[in-house]
mmCIF file of C-alpha atoms and ligand atoms in Angstrom:
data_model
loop_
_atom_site.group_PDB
_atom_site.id
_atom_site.type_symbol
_atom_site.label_atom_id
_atom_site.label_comp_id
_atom_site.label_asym_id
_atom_site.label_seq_id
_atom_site.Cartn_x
_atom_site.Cartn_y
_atom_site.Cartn_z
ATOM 1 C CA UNK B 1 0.000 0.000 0.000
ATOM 2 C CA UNK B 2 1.293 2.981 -1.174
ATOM 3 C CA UNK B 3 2.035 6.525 1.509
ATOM 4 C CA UNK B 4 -0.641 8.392 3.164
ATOM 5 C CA UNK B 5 -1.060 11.573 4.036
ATOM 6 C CA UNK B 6 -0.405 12.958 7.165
ATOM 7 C CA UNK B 7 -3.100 15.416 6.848
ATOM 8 C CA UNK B 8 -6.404 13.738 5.472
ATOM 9 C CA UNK B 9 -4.921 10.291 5.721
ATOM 10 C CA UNK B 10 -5.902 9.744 1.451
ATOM 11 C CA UNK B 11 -3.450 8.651 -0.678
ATOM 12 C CA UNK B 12 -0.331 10.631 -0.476
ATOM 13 C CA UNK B 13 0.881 11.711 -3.923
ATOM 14 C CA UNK B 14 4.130 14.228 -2.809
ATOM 15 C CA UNK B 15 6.953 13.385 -0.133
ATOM 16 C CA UNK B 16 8.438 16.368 1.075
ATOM 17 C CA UNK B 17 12.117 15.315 2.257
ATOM 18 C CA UNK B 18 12.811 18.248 4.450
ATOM 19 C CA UNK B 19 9.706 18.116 6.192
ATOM 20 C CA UNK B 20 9.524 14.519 6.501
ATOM 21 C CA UNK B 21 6.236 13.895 5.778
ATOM 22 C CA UNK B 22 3.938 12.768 2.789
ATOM 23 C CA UNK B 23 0.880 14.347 1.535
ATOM 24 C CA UNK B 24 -1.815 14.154 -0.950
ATOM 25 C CA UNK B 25 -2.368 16.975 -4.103
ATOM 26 C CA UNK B 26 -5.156 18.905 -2.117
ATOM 27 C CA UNK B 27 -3.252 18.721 1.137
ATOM 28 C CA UNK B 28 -0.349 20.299 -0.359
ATOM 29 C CA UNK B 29 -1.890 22.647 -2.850
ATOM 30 C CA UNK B 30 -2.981 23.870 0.757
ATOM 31 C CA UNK B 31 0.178 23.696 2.441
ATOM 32 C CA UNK B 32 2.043 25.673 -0.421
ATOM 33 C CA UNK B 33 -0.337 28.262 -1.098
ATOM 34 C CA UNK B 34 -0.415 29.040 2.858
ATOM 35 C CA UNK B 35 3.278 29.266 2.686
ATOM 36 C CA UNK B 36 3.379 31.589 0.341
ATOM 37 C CA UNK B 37 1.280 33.929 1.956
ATOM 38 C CA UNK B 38 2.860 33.431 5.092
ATOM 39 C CA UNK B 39 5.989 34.421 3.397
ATOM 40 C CA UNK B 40 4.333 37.845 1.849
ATOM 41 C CA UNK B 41 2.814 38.517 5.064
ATOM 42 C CA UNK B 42 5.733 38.140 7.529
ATOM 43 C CA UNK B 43 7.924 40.411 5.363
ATOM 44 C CA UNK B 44 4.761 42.773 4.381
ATOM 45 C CA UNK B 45 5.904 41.935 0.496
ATOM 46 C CA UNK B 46 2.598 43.518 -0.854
ATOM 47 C CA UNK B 47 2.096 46.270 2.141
ATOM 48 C CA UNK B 48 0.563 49.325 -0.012
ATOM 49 C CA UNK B 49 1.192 47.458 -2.828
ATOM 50 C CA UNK B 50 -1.416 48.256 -6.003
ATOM 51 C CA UNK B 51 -0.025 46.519 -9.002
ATOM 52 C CA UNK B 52 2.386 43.884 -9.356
ATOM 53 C CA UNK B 53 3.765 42.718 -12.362
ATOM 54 C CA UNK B 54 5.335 38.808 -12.079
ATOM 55 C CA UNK B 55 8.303 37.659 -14.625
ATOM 56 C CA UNK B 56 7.510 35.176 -15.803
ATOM 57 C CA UNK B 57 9.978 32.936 -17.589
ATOM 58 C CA UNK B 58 7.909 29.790 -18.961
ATOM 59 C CA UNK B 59 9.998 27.490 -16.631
ATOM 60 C CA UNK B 60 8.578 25.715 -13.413
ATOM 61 C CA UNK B 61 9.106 27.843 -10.603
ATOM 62 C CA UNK B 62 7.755 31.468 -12.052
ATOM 63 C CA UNK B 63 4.796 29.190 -13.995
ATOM 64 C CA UNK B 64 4.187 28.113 -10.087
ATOM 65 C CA UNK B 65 4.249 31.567 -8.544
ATOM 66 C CA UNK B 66 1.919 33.155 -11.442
ATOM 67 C CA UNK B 67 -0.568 30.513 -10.426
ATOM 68 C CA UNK B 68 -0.081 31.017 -6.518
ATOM 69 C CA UNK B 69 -0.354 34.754 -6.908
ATOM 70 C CA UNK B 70 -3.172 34.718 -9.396
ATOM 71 C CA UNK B 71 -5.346 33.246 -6.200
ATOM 72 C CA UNK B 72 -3.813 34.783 -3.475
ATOM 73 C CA UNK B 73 -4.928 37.817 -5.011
ATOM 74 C CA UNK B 74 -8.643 36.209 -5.434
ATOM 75 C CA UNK B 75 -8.760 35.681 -1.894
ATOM 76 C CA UNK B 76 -6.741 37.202 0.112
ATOM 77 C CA UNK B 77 -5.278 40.731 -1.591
ATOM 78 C CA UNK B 78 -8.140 41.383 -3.290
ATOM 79 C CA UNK B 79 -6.753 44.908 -3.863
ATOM 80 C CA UNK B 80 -3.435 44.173 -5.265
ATOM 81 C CA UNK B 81 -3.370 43.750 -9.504
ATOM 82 C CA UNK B 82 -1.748 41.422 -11.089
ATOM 83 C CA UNK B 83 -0.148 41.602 -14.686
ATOM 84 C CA UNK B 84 2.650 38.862 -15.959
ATOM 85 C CA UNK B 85 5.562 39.873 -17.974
ATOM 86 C CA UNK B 86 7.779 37.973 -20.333
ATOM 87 C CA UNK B 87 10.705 39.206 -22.263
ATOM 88 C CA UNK B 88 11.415 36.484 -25.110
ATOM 89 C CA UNK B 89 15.368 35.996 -25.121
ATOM 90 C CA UNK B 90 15.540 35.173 -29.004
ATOM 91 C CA UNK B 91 17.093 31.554 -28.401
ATOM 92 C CA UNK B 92 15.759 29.431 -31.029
ATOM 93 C CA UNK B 93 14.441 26.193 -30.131
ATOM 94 C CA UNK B 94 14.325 27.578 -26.496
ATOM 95 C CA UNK B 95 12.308 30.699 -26.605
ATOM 96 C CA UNK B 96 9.492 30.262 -28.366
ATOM 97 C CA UNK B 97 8.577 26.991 -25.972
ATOM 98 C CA UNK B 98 9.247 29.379 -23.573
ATOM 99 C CA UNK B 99 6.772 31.746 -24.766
ATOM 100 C CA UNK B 100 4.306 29.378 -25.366
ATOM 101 C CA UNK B 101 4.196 28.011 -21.982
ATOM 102 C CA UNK B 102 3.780 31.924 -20.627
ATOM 103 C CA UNK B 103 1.014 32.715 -23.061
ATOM 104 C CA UNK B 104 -1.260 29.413 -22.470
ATOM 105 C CA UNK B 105 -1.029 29.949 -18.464
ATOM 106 C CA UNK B 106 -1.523 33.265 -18.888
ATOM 107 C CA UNK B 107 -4.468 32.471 -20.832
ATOM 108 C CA UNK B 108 -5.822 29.531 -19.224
ATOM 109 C CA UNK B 109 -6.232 31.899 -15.986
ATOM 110 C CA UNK B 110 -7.197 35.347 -17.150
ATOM 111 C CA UNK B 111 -4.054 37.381 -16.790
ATOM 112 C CA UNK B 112 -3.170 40.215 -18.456
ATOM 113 C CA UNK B 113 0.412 39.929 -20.305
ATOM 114 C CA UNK B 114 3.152 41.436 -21.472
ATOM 115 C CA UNK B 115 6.125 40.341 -23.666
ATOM 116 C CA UNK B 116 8.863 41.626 -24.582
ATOM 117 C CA UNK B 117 10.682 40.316 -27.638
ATOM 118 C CA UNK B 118 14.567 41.389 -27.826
ATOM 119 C CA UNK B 119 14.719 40.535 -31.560
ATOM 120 C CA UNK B 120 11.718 42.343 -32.354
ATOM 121 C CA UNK B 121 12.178 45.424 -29.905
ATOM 122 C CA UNK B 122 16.072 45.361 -29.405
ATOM 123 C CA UNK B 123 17.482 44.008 -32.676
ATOM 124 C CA UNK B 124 19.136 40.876 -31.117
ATOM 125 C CA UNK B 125 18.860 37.983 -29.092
ATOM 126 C CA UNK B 126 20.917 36.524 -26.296
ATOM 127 C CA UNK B 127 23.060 34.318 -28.336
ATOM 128 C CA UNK B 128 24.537 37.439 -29.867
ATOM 129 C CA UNK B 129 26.249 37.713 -26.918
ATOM 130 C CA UNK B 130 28.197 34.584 -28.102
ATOM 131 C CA UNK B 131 30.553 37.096 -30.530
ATOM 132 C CA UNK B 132 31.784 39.384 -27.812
ATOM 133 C CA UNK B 133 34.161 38.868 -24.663
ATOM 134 C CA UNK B 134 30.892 37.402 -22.720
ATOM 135 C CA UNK B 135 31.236 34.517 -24.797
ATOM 136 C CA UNK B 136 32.364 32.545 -21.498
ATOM 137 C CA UNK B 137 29.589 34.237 -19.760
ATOM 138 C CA UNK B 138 26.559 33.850 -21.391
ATOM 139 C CA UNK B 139 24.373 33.201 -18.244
ATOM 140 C CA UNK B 140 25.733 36.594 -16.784
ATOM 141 C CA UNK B 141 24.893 38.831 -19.962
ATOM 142 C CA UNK B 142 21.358 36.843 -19.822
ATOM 143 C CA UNK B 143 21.017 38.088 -16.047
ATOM 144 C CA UNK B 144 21.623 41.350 -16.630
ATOM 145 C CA UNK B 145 19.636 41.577 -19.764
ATOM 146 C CA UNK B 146 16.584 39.806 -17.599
ATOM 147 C CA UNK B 147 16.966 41.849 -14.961
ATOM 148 C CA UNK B 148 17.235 45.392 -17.307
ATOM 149 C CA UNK B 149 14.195 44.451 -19.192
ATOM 150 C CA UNK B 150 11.890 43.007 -16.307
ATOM 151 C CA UNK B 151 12.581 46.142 -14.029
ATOM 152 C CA UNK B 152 12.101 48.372 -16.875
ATOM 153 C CA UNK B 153 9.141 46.939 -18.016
ATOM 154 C CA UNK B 154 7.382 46.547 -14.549
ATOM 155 C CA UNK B 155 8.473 50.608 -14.103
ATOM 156 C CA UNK B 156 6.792 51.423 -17.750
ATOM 157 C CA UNK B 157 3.609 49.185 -16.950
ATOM 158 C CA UNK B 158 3.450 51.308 -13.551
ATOM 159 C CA UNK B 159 3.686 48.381 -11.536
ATOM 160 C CA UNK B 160 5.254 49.230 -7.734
ATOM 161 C CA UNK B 161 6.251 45.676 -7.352
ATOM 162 C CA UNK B 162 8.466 43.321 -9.315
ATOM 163 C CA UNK B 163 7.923 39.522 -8.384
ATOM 164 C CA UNK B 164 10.160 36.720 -9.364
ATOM 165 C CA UNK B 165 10.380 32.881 -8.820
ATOM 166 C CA UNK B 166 13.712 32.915 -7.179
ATOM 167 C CA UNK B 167 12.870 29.800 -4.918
ATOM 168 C CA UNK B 168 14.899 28.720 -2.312
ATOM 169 C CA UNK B 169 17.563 26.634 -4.117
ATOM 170 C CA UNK B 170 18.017 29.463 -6.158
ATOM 171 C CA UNK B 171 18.911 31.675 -3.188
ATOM 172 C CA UNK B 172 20.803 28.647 -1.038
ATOM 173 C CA UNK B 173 23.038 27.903 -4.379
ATOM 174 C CA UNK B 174 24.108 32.158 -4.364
ATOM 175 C CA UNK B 175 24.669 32.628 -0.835
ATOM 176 C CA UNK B 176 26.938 29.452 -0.899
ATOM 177 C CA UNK B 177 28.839 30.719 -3.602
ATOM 178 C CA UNK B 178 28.587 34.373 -1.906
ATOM 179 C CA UNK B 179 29.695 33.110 1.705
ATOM 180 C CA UNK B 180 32.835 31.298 0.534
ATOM 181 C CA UNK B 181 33.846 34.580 -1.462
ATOM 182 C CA UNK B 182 33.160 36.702 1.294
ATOM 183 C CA UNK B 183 31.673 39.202 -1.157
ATOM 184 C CA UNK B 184 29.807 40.987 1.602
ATOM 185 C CA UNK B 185 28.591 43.935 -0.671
ATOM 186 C CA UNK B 186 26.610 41.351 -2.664
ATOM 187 C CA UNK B 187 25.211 39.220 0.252
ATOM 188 C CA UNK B 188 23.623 42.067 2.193
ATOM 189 C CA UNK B 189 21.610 42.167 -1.391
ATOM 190 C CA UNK B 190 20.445 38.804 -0.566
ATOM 191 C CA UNK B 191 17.209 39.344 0.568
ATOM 192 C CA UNK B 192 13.381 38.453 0.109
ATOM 193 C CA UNK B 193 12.357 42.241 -0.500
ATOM 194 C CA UNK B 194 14.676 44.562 -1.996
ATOM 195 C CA UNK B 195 12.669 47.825 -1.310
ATOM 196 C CA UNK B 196 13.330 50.434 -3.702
ATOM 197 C CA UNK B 197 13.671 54.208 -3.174
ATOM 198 C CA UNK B 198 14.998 54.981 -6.908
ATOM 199 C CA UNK B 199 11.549 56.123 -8.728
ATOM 200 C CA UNK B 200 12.930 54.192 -11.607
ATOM 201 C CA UNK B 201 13.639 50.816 -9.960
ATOM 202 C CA UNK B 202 10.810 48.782 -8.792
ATOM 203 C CA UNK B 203 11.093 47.172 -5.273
ATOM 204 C CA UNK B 204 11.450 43.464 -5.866
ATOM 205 C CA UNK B 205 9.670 40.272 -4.145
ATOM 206 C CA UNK B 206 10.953 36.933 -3.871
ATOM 207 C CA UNK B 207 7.286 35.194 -2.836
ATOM 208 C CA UNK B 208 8.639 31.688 -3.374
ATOM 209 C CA UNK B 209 11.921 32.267 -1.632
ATOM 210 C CA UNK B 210 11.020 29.385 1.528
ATOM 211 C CA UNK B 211 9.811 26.820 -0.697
ATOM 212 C CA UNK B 212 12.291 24.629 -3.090
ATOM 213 C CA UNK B 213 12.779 23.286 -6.448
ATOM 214 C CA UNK B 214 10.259 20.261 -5.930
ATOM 215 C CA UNK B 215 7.588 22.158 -4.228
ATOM 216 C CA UNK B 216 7.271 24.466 -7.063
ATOM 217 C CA UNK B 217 7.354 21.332 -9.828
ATOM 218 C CA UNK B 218 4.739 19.468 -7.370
ATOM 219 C CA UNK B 219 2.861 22.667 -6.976
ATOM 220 C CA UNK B 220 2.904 23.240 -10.767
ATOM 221 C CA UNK B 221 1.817 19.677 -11.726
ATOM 222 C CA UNK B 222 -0.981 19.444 -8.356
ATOM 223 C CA UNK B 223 -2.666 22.613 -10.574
ATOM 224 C CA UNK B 224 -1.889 20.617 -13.893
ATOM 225 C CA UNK B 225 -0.439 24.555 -14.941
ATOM 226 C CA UNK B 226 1.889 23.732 -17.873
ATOM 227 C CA UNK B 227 5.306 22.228 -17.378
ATOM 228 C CA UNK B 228 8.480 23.550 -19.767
ATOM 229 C CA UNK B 229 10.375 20.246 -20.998
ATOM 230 C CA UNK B 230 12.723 22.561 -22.809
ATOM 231 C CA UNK B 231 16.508 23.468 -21.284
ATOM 232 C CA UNK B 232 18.333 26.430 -22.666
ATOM 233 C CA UNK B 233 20.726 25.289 -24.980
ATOM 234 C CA UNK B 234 23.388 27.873 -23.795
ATOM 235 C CA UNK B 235 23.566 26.799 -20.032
ATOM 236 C CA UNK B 236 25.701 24.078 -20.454
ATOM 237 C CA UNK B 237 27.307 21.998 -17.749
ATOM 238 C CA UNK B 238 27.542 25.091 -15.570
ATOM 239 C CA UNK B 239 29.120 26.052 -12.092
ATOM 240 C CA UNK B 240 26.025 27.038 -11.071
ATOM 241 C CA UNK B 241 24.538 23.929 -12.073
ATOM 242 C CA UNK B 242 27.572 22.042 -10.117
ATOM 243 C CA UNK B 243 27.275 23.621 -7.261
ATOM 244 C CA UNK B 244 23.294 22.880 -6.949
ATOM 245 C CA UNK B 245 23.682 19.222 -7.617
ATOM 246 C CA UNK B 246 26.686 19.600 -4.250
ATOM 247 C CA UNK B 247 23.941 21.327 -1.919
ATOM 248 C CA UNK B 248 21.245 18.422 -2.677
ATOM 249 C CA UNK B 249 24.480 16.259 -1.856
ATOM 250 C CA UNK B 250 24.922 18.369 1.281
ATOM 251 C CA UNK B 251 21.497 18.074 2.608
ATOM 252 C CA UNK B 252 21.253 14.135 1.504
ATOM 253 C CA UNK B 253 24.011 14.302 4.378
ATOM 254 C CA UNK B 254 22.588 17.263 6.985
ATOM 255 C CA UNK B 255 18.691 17.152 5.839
ATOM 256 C CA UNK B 256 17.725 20.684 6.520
ATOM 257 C CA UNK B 257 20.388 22.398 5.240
ATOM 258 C CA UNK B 258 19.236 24.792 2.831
ATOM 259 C CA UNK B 259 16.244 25.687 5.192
ATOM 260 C CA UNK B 260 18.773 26.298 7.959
ATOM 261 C CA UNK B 261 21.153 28.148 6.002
ATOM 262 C CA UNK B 262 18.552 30.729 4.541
ATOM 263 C CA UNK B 263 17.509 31.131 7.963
ATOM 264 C CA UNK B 264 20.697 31.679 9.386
ATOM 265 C CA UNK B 265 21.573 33.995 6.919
ATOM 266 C CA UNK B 266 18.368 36.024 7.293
ATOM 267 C CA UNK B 267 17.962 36.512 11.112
ATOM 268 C CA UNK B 268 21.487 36.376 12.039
ATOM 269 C CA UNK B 269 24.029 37.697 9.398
ATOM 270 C CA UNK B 270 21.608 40.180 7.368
ATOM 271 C CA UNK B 271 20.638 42.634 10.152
ATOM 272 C CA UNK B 272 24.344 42.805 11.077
ATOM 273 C CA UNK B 273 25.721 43.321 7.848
ATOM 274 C CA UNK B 274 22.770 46.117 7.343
ATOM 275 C CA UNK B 275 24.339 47.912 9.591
ATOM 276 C CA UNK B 276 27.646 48.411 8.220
ATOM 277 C CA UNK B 277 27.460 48.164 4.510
ATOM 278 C CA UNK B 278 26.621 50.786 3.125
ATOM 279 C CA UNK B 279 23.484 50.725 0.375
ATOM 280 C CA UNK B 280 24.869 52.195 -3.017
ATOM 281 C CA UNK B 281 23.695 55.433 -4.289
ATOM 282 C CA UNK B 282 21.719 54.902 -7.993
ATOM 283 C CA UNK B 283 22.407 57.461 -10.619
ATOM 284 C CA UNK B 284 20.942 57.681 -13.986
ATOM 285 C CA UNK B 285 22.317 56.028 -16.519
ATOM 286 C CA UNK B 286 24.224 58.396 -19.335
ATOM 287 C CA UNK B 287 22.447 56.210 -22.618
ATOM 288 C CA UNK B 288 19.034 55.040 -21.205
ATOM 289 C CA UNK B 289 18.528 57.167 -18.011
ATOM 290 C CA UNK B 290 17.788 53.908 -16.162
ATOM 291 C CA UNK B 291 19.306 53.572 -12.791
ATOM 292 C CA UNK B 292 22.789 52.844 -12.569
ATOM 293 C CA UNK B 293 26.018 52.612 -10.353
ATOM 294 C CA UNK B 294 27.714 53.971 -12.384
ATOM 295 C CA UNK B 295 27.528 56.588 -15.306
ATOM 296 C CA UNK B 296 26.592 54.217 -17.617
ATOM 297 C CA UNK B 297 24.553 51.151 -16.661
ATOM 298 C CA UNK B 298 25.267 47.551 -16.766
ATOM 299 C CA UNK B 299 22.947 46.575 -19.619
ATOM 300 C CA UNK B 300 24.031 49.894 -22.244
ATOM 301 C CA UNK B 301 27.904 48.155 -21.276
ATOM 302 C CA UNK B 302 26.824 45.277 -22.618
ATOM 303 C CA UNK B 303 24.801 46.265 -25.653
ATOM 304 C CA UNK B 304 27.682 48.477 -26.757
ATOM 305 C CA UNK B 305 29.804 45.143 -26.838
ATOM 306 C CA UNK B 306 27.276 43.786 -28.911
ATOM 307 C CA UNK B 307 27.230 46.922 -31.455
ATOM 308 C CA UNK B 308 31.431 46.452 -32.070
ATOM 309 C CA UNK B 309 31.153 42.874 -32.355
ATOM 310 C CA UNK B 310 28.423 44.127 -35.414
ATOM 311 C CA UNK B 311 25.357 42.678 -34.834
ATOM 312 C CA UNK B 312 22.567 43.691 -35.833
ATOM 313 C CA UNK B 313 22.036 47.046 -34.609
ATOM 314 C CA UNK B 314 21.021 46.598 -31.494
ATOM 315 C CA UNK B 315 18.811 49.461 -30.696
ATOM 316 C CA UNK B 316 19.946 52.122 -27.301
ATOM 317 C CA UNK B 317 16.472 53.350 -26.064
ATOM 318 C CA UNK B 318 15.886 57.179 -25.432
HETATM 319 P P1 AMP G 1 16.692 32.732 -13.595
HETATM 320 O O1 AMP G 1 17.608 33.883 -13.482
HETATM 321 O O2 AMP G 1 16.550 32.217 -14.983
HETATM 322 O O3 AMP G 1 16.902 31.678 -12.556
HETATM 323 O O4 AMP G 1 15.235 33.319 -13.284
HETATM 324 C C1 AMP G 1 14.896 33.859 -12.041
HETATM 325 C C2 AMP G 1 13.555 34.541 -12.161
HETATM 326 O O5 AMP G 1 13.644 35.618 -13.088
HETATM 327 C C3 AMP G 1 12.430 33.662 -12.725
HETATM 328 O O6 AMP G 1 11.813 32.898 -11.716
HETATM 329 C C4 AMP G 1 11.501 34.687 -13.309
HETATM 330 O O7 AMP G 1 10.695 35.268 -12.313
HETATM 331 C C5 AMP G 1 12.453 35.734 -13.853
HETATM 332 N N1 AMP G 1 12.767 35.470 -15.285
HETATM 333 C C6 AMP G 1 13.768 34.716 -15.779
HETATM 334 N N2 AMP G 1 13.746 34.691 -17.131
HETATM 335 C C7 AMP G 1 12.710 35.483 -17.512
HETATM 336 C C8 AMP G 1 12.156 35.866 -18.769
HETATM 337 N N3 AMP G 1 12.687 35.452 -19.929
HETATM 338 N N4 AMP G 1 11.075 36.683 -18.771
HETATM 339 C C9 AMP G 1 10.534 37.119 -17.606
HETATM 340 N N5 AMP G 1 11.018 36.791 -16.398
HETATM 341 C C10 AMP G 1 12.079 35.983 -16.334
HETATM 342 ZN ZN1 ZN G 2 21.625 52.293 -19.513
#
């Protein structure tokens, strides 16, 4: 006989490993959408919030908070609007799977979306990238492009929150990496609200931040919300990927560990380091009048590699 579930006692359909304990598709559609709005709650994510706009990739974890936020804000912020945004990277074989996934779950619930399409919009796509000195860095030139064109696009769709799917694997995986460099600067960034006082940068929300990789695939196939088969042909065998499969080694060994190490990390090293790193002051950028460190932004950097290595005109906006 197969696992029940510690809830309803029915038949259990998900084990969760860290919790130790098995439970059925209703049980934990329950159980995750209650987390997540425990999570916006205790760090008052959506406090005065009136419009958020979620990224939305097409893969499992932003597919999963799109659905949890589409009924959190049914029943429980019932004030807050919610609009998805996509930007379409231009990979072939990659993208438009991508794309479809975004449109047909924006569709199947009612959401209003937005894509962006580099090609169309920006005059390139991400694998552009592979003809300048980012060639060895794809994933980081990706990043910044994803985080330029989300931001910018939840400030031009006057949205006062930006939500992503960062889950908590995501966040584990960074700090790891972040810890053993010591790069303090970056890990006092490292948290599930980065509030924004730049008019031109929206505060960012990390709802899924406490729950991990398989939550968000259970969660996504309890809801039978469509699944991306597709991997991005540029990732590769990457670091990042390395060091991921190492932390589900970790906590095979110390079960726990990612939940711990978050936790640590939030209610003992964060307020500390708050106090003595400083936040950096934004400027406008010089080319786009985004906000930027320094006088010219990360992302116009980047495109202007991408205009000497010739391709095709990529486009500066005014
Ligand atoms: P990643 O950096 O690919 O791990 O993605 C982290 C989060 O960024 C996702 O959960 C999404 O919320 C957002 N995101 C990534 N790619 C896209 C995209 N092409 N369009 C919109 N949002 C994205
Ligand atoms: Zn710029």
């Amino acid at each position: 006989m197969g696992a029940r579930c510690k809830l309803c006692g029915g038949e259990a359909s998900y084990h969760l490993d860290h919790a130790g304990m098995s439970l059925c598709s209703e049980c934990f559609t329950r159980y995750y959408e209650r987390k997540v709005y425990k999570t916006i709650r205790k760090h008052g994510m959506l406090r005065g919030a009136r419009r958020v706009a979620a990224a939305v990739s097409g893969g499992k974890d932003s597919v999963a908070l799109i659905g949890v936020l589409h009924k959190l804000m049914r029943e429980a912020f019932r004030e807050v609007e919610l609009v998805a945004i996509h930007v379409d990277l231009g990979i072939p074989g990659y993208s438009e799977e991508c794309r479809r996934i975004v449109e047909k779950v924006c569709g199947d619930l009612g959401l209003e979306l937005h894509v962006l399409d580099l090609r169309e919009a920006e005059g390139y796509g991400v694998p552009d990238f592979a003809n300048t000195p980012f060639r060895k860095r794809m994933c980081g030139a990706c990043g910044t492009v994803k985080r330029y064109h989300t931001n910018r696009m939840a400030y031009e769709l006057g949205a006062d929150r930006l939500a992503t799917g960062h889950n908590l694997d995501d966040v584990v995986e960074i700090l790891f990496e972040l810890y053993l460099k010591g790069a303090v600067e970056e890990i006092v960034r490292m948290r599930p609200v980065s509030w924004s006082d730049h008019p031109k940068l929206v505060t960012r929300i990390k709802p899924l931040i406490e729950l991990t990789d398989r939550e968000n695939l259970f969660y996504v196939l309890a809801r039978g919300l469509p699944l991306l088969e597709a991997r991005c042909p540029l990732v590769g065998e990457s670091r990042m990927l390395r060091r991921k499969k190492l932390i589900e080694e970790i906590e095979g060994a110390i079960p726990g560990f990612r939940h711990t190490f978050y936790k640590t990390h939030l209610k003992r090293f964060l307020p500390r380091l708050e106090k003595t790193v400083e936040e950096p002051r934004l400027a406008e950028c010089e080319v786009c009048g985004m906000p930027s460190l320094g006088r010219v932004c990360s992302y116009c950097k980047l495109v202007s590699k991408l205009r000497k290595a010739g391709a095709r005109s990529p486009r500066p906006r005014a």
